[in-house]
Short mmCIF file of C-alpha atoms and ligand atoms in Angstrom, two decimals:
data_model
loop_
_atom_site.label_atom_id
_atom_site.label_comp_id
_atom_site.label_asym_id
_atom_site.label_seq_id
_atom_site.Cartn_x
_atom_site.Cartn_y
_atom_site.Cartn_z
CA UNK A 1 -1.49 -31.39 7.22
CA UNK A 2 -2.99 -27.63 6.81
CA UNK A 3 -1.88 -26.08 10.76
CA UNK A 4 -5.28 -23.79 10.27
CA UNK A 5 -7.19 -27.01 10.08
CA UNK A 6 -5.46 -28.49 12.96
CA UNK A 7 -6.34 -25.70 14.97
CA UNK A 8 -9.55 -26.55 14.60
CA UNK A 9 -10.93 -23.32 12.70
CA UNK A 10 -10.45 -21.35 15.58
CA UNK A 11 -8.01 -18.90 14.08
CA UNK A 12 -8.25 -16.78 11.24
CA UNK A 13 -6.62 -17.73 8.13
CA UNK A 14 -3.77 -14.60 7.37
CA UNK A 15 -3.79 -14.24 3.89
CA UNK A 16 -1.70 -11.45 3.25
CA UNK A 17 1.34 -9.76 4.41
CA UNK A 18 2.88 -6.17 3.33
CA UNK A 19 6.25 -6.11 4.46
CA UNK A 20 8.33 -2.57 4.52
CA UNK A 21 11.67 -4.29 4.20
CA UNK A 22 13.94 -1.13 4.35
CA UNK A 23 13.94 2.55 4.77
CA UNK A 24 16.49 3.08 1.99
CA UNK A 25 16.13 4.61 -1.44
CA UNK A 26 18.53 6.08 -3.69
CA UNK A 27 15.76 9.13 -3.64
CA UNK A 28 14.18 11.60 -0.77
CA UNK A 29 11.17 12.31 -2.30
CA UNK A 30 9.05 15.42 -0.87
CA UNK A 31 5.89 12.45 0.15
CA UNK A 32 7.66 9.45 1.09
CA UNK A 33 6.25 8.17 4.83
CA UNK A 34 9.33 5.14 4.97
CA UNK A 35 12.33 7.63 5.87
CA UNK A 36 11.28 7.34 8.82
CA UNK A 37 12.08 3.72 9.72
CA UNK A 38 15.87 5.21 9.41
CA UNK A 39 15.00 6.62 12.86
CA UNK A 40 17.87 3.88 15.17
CA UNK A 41 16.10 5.77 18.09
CA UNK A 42 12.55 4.54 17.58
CA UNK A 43 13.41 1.53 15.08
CA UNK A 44 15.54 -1.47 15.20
CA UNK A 45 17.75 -2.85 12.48
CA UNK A 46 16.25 -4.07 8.90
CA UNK A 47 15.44 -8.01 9.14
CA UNK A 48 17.57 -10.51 7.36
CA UNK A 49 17.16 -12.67 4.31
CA UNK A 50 16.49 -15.65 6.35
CA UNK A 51 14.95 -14.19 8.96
CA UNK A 52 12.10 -13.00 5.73
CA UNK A 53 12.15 -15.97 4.43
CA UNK A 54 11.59 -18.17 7.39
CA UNK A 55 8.31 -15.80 8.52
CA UNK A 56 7.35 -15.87 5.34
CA UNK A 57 7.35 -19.64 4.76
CA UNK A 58 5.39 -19.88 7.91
CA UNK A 59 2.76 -17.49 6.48
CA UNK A 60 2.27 -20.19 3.52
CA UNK A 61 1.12 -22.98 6.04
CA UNK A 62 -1.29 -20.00 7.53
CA UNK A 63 -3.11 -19.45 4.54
CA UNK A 64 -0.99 -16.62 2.66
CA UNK A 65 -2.22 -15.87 -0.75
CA UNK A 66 -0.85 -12.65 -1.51
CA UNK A 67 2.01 -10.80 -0.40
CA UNK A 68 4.05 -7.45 -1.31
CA UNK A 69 6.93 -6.05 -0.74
CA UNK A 70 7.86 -2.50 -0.24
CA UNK A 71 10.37 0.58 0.59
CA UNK A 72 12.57 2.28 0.49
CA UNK A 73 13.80 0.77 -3.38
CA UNK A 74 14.35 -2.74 -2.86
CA UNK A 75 16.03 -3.32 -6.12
CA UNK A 76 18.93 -1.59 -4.84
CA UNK A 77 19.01 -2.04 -1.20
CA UNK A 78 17.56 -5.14 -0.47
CA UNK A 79 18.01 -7.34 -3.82
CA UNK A 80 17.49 -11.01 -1.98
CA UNK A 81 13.76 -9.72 -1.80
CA UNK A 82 13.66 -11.75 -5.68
CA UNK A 83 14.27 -14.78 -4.02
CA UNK A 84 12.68 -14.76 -1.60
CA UNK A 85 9.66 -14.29 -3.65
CA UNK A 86 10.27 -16.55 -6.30
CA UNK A 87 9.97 -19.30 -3.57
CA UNK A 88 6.86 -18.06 -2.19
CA UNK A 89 5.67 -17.85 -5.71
CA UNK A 90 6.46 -21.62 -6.56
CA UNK A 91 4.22 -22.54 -3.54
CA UNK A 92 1.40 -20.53 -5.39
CA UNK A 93 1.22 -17.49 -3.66
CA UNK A 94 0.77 -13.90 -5.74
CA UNK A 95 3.95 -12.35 -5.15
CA UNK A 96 4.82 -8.15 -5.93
CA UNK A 97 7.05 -5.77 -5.30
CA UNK A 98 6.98 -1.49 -5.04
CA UNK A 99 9.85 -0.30 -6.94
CA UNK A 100 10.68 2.92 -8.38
CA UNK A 101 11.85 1.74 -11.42
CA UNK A 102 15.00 3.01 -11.84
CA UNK A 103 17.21 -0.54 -11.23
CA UNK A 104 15.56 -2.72 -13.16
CA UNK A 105 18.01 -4.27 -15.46
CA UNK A 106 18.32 -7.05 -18.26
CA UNK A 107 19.07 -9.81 -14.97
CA UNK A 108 16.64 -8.72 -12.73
CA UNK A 109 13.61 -8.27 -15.32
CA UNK A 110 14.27 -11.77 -16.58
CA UNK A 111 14.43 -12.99 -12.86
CA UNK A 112 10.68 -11.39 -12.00
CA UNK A 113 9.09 -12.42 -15.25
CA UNK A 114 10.86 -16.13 -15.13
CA UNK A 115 8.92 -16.17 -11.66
CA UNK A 116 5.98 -14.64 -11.70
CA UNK A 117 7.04 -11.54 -10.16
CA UNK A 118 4.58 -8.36 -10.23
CA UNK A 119 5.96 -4.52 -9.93
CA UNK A 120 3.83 -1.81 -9.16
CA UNK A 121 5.97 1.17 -10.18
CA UNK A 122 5.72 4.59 -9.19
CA UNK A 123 5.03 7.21 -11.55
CA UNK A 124 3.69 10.17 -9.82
CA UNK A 125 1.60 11.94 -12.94
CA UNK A 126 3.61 13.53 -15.67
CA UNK A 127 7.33 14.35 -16.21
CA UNK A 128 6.97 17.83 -14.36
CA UNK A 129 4.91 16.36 -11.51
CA UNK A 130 6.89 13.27 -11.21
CA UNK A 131 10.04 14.91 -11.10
CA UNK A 132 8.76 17.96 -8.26
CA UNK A 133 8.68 14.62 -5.45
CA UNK A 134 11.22 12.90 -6.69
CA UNK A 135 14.04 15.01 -8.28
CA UNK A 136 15.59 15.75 -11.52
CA UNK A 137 16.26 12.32 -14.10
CA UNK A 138 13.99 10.89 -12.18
CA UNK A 139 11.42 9.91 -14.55
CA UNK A 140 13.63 9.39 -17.61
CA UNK A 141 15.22 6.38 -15.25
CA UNK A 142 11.60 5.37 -14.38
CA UNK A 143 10.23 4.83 -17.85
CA UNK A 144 13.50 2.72 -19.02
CA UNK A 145 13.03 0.21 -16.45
CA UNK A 146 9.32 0.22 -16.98
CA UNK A 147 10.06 -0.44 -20.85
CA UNK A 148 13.04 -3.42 -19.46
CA UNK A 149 10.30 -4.99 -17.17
CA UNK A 150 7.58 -4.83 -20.72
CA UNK A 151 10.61 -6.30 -23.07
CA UNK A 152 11.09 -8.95 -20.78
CA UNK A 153 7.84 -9.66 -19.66
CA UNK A 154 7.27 -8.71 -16.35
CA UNK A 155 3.49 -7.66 -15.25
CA UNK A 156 3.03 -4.45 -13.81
CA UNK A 157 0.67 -1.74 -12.57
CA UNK A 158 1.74 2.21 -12.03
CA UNK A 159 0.81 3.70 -8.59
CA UNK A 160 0.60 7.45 -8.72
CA UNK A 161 0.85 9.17 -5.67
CA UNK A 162 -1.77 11.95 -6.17
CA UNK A 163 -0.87 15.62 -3.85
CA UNK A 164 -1.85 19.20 -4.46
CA UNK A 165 0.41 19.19 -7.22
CA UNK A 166 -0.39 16.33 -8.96
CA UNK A 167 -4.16 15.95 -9.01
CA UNK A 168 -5.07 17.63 -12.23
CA UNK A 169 -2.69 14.96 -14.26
CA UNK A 170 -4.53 11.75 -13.32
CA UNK A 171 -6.10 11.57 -16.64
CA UNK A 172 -2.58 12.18 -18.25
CA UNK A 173 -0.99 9.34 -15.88
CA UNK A 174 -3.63 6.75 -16.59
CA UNK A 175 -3.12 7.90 -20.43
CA UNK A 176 0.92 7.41 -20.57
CA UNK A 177 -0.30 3.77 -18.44
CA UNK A 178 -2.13 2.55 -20.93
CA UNK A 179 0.52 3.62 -23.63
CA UNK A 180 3.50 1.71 -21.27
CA UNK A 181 1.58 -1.35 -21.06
CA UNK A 182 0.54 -1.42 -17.26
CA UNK A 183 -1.83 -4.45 -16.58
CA UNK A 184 -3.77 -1.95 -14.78
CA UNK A 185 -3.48 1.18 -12.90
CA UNK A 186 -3.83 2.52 -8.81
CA UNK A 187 -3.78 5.70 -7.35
CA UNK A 188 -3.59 6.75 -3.95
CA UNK A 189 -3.57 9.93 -1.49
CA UNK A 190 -0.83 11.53 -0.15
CA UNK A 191 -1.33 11.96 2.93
CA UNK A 192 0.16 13.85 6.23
CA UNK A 193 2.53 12.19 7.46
CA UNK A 194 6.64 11.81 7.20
CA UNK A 195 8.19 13.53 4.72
CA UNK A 196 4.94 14.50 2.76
CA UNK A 197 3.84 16.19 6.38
CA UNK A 198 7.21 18.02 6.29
CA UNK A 199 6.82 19.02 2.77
CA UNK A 200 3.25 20.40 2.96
CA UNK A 201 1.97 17.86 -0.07
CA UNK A 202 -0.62 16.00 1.17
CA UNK A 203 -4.02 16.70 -0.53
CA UNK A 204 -7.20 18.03 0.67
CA UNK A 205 -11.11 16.53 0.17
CA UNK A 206 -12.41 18.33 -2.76
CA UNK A 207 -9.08 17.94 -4.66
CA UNK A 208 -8.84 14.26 -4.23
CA UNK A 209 -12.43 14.05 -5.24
CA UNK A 210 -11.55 15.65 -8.14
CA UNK A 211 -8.90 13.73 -9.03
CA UNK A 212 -11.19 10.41 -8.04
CA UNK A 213 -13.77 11.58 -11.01
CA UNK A 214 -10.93 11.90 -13.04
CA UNK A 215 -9.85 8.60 -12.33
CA UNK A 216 -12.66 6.79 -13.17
CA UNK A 217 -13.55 8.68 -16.38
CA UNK A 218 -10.27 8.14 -17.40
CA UNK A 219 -10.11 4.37 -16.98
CA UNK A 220 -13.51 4.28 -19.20
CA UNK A 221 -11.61 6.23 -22.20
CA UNK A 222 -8.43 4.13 -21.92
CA UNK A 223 -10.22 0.66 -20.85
CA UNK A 224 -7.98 -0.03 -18.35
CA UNK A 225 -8.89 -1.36 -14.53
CA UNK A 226 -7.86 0.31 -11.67
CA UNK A 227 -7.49 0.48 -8.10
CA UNK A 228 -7.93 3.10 -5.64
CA UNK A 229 -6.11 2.26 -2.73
CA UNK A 230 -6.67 3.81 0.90
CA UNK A 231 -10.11 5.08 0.05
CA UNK A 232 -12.82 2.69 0.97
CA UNK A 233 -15.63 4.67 0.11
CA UNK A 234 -13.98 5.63 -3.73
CA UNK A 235 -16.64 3.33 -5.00
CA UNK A 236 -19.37 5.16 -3.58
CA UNK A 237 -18.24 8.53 -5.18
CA UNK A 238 -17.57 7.16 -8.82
CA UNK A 239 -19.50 4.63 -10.70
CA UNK A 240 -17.26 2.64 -12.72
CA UNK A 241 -16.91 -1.69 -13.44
CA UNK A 242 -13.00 -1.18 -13.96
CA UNK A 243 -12.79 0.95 -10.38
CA UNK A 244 -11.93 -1.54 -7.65
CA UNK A 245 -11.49 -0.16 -3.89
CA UNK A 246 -10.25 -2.28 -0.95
CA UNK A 247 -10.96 -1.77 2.56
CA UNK A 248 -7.61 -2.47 4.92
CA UNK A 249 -10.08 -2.69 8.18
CA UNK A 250 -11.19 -5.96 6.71
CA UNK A 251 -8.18 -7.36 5.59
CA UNK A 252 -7.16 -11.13 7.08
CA UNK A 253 -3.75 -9.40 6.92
CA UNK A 254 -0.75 -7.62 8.94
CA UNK A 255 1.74 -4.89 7.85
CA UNK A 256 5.13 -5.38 8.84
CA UNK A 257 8.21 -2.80 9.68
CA UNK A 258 11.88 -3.12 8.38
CA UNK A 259 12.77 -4.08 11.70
CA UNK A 260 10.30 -7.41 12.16
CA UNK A 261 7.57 -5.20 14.34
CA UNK A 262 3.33 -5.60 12.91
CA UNK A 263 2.08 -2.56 12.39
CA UNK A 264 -1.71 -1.00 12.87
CA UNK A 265 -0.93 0.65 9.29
CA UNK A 266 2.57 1.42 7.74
CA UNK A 267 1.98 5.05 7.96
CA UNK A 268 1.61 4.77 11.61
CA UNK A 269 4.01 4.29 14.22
CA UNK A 270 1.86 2.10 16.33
CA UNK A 271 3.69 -1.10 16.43
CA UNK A 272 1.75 -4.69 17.91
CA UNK A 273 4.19 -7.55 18.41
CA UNK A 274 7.39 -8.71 16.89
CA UNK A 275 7.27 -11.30 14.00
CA UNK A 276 10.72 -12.99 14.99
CA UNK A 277 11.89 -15.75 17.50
CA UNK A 278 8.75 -17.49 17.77
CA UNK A 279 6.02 -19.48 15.75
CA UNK A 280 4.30 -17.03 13.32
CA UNK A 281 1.06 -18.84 14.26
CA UNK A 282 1.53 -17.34 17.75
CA UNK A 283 1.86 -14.15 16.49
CA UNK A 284 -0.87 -13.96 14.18
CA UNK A 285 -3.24 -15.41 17.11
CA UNK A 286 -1.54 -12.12 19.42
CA UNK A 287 -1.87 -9.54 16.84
CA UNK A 288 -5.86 -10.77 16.27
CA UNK A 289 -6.16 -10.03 19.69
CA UNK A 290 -4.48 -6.97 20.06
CA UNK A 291 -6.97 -3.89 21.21
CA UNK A 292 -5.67 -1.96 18.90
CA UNK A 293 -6.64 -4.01 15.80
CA UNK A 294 -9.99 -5.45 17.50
CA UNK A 295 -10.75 -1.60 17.60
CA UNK A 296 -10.23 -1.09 13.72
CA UNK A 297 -11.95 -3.99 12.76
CA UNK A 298 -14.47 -4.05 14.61
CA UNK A 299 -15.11 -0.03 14.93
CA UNK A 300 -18.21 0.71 16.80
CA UNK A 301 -20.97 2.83 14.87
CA UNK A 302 -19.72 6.42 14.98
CA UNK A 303 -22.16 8.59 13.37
CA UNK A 304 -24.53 7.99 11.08
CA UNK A 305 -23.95 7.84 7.13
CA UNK A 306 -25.53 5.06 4.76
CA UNK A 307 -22.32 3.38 3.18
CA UNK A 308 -20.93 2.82 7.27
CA UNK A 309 -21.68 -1.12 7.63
CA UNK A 310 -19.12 -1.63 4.56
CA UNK A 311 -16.84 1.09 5.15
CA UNK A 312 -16.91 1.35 8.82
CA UNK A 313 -15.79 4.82 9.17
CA UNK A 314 -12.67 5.16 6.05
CA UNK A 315 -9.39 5.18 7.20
CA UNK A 316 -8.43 5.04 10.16
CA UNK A 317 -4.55 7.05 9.77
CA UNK A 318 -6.16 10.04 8.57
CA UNK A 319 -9.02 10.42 10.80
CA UNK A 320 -6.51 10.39 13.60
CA UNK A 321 -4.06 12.65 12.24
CA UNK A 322 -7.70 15.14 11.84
CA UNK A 323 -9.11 14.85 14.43
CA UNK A 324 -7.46 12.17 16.95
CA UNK A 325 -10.12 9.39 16.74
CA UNK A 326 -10.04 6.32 14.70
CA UNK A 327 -13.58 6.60 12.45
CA UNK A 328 -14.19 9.89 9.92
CA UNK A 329 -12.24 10.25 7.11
CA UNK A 330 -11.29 13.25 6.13
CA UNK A 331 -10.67 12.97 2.82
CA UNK A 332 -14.33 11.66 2.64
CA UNK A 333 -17.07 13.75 1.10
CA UNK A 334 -19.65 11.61 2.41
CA UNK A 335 -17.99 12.48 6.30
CA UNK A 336 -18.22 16.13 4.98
CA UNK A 337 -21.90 16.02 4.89
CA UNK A 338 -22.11 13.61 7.85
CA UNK A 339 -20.25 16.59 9.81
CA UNK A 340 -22.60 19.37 8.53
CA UNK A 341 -25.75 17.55 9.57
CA UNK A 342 -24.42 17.58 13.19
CA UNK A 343 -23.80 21.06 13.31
CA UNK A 344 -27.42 22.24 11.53
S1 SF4 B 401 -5.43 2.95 7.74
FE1 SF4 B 401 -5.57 4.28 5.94
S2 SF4 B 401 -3.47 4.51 5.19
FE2 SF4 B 401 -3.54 2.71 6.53
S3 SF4 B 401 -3.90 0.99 5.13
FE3 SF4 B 401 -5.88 1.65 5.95
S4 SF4 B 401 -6.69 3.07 4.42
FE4 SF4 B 401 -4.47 2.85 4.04
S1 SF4 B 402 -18.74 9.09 5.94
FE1 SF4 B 402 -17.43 7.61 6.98
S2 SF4 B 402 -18.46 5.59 6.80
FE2 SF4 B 402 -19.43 7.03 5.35
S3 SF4 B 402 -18.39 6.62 3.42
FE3 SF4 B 402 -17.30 8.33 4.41
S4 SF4 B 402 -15.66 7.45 5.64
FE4 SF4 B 402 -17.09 5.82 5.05
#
């Protein structure tokens, strides 16, 4: 019998889950927000196999259909994350992983592309760009297990984390894409928080607008689709059919920490309840109800500006790490104008 059914419709259906299964990676690069969840003094121990897989089968008689896994590097820490996902897949949910590449081997390639395994691999730009977060080799060891995951099979997408550093390269990065055979292509901000707050490479408005135009124009030369992701209001900015743009404020979803805690958003360290030790249903139903997620999903009307109904006020991370309120994005030129108006 489907459980949301038996419920009588009352409760949402939660169709996705990102999980940040470990704080890990072989690398320390100069953006990355999931070092953090190494803190033992404000986060518990990294979740079990079982543990994942249990809350995960759960999430299938909820209503998952998509689900992805994240760092930390998986592939090397936290290998058991295949299997898990091959079972989710067989009970027909999308299944993906973040990786950075660089432990993909013959085994492991044929594993994801035997079950329908997706990678979105990091490449952060060009060689020089890449290698200024991440370190030296780095992208050498990138691009051979991008080529493994193509010879065996294995969709993918790049994800380019765009900075200060990094923003006049999109075009080059959506070129080099195209050339490795990504099924499509995402970019998203770097933003100030963890590591990238430490390091000083998060990007400002008119750079990642820059880069946005880029973007687009780009996936019009190369014919490629891609995403931006963390910018709600991209669309609005660039005109392009191949430019898709999610907003996480309506998602039917919930982040989850290495430890088992929901998160508001991954880069945030407000945690909502604890996945673990009791029905998932029950949890879902709490973390609906939680102020703190009622508040970003429902966000009342801020200020005035004409894309609001649909993007109801960007995100939410960076407008409180500007300015300590949960509508306003920063990096949004529309908010720009919305904030000059007030003060003429
Ligand atoms: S709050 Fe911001 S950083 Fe978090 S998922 Fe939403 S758009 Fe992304
Ligand atoms: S000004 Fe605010 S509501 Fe309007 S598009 Fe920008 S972030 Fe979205």
């Amino acid at each position: 019998m489907n459980h949301i059914w038996a419920l009588g419709n009352v409760m949402k259906r939660l169709t996705s889950i990102i999980w940040i299964l470990t704080g890990k990676c072989n690398l320390d690069c100069k953006h990355c927000y999931a070092k953090r969840f190494l803190d033992r003094s404000k986060w518990g121990e990294e979740v079990s196999k079982e543990d994942v897989m249990n809350v995960m089968l759960q999430a299938v008689d909820l209503g998952l259909e998509w689900t992805n896994f994240s760092g930390g590097e998986l592939l090397l820490f936290k290998p058991w994350v295949l299997e898990v996902l091959a079972k989710l897949n067989e009970y027909g949910v999308d299944v993906s992983l973040v990786t950075n590449g660089m432990f993909v081997n013959d085994e492991k390639a044929e594993y994801m592309s035997k079950n329908n395994i997706f990678a979105y691999v990091s490449l952060d730009g060009n060689k020089a760009t890449h290698e200024y977060l991440r370190g030296a080799g780095t992208w050498d060891a990138t691009i051979r297990g991008i080529k493994k995951l193509r010879e065996k099979g294995v969709n993918f997408a790049t994800i380019m984390a765009v900075g200060k550093h990094n923003y006049k390269v999109v075009e080059e990065f959506v070129r080099t894409s195209k050339e490795l055979g990504a099924s499509h292509v995402a970019i998203i901000p770097i933003m100030p928080f963890g590591n990238a707050l430490k390091n000083k490479v998060w990007i400002e408005r008119d750079e990642y607008v820059e880069a946005l135009r880029a973007f687009a124009k780009a996936l019009e030369t190369y014919d490629i689709h891609g995403s931006a992701w963390c910018t709600p209001w991209a669309k609005y900015v660039v005109k392009s059919k191949l430019l898709h743009a999610g907003n996480c404020r309506k998602s039917n979803g919930m982040d989850i920490g290495p430890d088992g805690w929901t998160l508001l958003c991954d880069v945030l360290d407000f945690k909502i309840n604890y996945v673990l030790g009791r029905p998932l249903r029950e949890v879902w139903e709490e973390y609906n109800n939680h102020p703190l997620v009622k508040r970003v999903s429902k966000p009342p009307k801020a200020y005035e500006c004409p894309f609001y109904e649909n993007c109801m006020g960007g995100c939410f991370a960076r407008a409180l790490a500007h300015h300590n309120s949960f509508e306003g994005d920063p990096l949004c030129p529309f908010y720009k104008d919305v904030r000059r108006a007030r003060a003429s």
